[in-house]
Short mmCIF file of C-alpha atoms in Angstrom, two decimals:
data_model
loop_
_atom_site.label_atom_id
_atom_site.label_comp_id
_atom_site.label_asym_id
_atom_site.label_seq_id
_atom_site.Cartn_x
_atom_site.Cartn_y
_atom_site.Cartn_z
CA TYR A 1 0.04 0.04 -0.06
CA LEU A 2 1.48 3.38 -1.06
CA SER A 3 -0.04 6.76 -0.33
CA ARG A 4 1.23 10.32 -1.01
CA THR A 5 0.33 13.39 0.97
CA VAL A 6 1.39 17.04 0.94
CA ASP A 7 1.80 18.86 4.27
CA PHE A 8 0.63 22.27 3.22
CA ASP A 9 1.25 23.67 6.72
CA SER A 10 5.05 23.30 6.55
CA CYS A 11 5.40 23.59 2.74
CA GLU A 12 7.13 26.63 1.37
CA ASP A 13 6.05 28.13 -1.97
CA LEU A 14 8.89 27.13 -4.29
CA VAL A 15 8.60 26.80 -8.00
CA LYS A 16 11.37 25.63 -10.49
CA TRP A 17 10.47 27.31 -13.78
CA GLU A 18 12.07 26.38 -17.06
CA ILE A 19 11.82 28.24 -20.28
CA HIS A 20 13.03 27.33 -23.72
CA GLY A 21 13.92 30.81 -25.09
CA ASN A 22 13.48 32.16 -28.56
CA THR A 23 14.82 29.88 -31.20
CA ASN A 24 15.72 31.99 -34.23
CA THR A 25 16.80 30.26 -37.41
CA ASP A 26 17.48 31.71 -40.88
CA HIS A 27 19.86 30.87 -43.59
CA SER A 28 23.06 31.99 -41.75
CA ILE A 29 22.28 32.30 -38.01
CA ARG A 30 20.77 29.85 -35.53
CA ARG A 31 20.36 30.85 -31.80
CA THR A 32 18.70 29.37 -28.83
CA SER A 33 18.52 29.79 -25.12
CA ILE A 34 17.12 27.76 -22.07
CA ALA A 35 16.51 29.40 -18.76
CA THR A 36 15.81 27.92 -15.32
CA TYR A 37 14.53 30.07 -12.49
CA LEU A 38 14.06 29.22 -8.84
CA LEU A 39 11.07 31.34 -7.58
CA ARG A 40 9.96 31.52 -3.97
CA GLY A 41 6.94 33.40 -2.59
CA ASN A 42 3.13 33.60 -2.59
CA HIS A 43 0.51 35.52 -4.59
CA ARG A 44 1.70 38.93 -3.01
CA ASP A 45 5.46 38.50 -2.80
CA ILE A 46 7.75 36.62 -4.95
CA ARG A 47 11.51 36.65 -5.45
CA ILE A 48 14.01 34.98 -7.90
CA GLU A 49 16.49 33.03 -5.74
CA TYR A 50 18.45 31.66 -8.65
CA ALA A 51 18.50 31.84 -12.38
CA LEU A 52 20.53 29.95 -14.97
CA ILE A 53 20.38 31.04 -18.54
CA GLU A 54 22.45 29.05 -21.19
CA GLY A 55 22.37 29.81 -24.79
CA SER A 56 24.14 29.22 -28.07
CA VAL A 57 24.72 31.04 -31.35
CA SER A 58 25.81 29.29 -34.48
CA ALA A 59 27.03 31.34 -37.54
CA PHE A 60 27.04 29.26 -40.74
CA THR A 61 30.28 30.20 -42.60
CA SER A 62 29.29 28.93 -46.05
CA SER A 63 26.54 27.67 -48.03
CA VAL A 64 27.25 24.10 -46.73
CA SER A 65 25.19 23.86 -43.47
CA GLU A 66 27.87 21.62 -41.81
CA GLU A 67 30.35 24.39 -41.60
CA HIS A 68 29.62 26.74 -38.77
CA ILE A 69 31.09 28.48 -35.69
CA THR A 70 29.12 28.12 -32.39
CA THR A 71 29.60 30.11 -29.23
CA PHE A 72 28.00 29.19 -25.87
CA THR A 73 26.94 31.53 -23.05
CA ASN A 74 26.06 30.84 -19.39
CA GLN A 75 24.77 33.36 -17.08
CA THR A 76 24.11 32.57 -13.37
CA LEU A 77 22.19 34.86 -11.06
CA GLU A 78 22.24 34.29 -7.34
CA LEU A 79 20.21 36.10 -4.69
CA ARG A 80 22.40 37.61 -2.14
CA ALA A 81 19.88 39.81 -0.17
CA VAL A 82 16.15 40.32 0.10
CA ARG A 83 14.59 43.74 0.69
CA ARG A 84 10.98 44.86 0.55
CA ILE A 85 10.44 47.49 -1.99
CA SER A 86 9.01 50.45 -0.17
CA GLN A 87 7.31 52.04 -3.20
CA VAL A 88 6.28 51.06 -6.63
CA PHE A 89 8.75 52.30 -9.32
CA THR A 90 8.42 52.46 -13.16
CA ILE A 91 11.06 52.38 -15.80
CA ASP A 92 10.40 54.70 -18.67
CA TYR A 93 11.89 53.29 -21.95
CA GLN A 94 11.22 52.66 -25.51
CA SER A 95 11.66 49.07 -26.62
CA VAL A 96 13.89 48.62 -29.74
CA ASN A 97 13.63 45.80 -32.30
CA HIS A 98 16.94 44.69 -33.61
CA ASN A 99 16.59 42.94 -36.99
CA SER A 100 20.16 42.46 -37.73
CA PHE A 101 23.05 40.46 -36.19
CA HIS A 102 26.76 41.32 -36.58
CA TYR A 103 29.29 38.53 -36.09
CA GLU A 104 33.01 39.03 -36.46
CA VAL A 105 35.46 36.12 -36.72
CA ASP A 106 39.29 36.83 -36.70
#
C-alpha cells in the first residue's frame, strides 16, 4: 500500500520554472537559449532566488550547413539579499527591435 500526501502547513512556496527561449533560425544564423528560474513566494510577494540562462549562437560560414562557428554562453544569477520594495517604481523606456546580427571572426 502506497499513499502520498502533501503537508501544506510546513510547505514553502517554491517553483522551479524552465523556459525554452527564442529559437531564431535563418539561412546563416541559429540561436537558442534555455533558462531555469528558482522562484519563492506567494501571490503577494515573490523573489527570484536563482537563475541559470544558457544559450548558443551558431553562424554558418558557407552555403554548406555543416560548416559553422558556435559560441556558448552561461549566465548565473544568485540572490544575495532580500529587501521589501517600499514604493512602486516604473522604468520609462522605448523598446527597440533589432533585426540584424553582426558577427565577427578573426
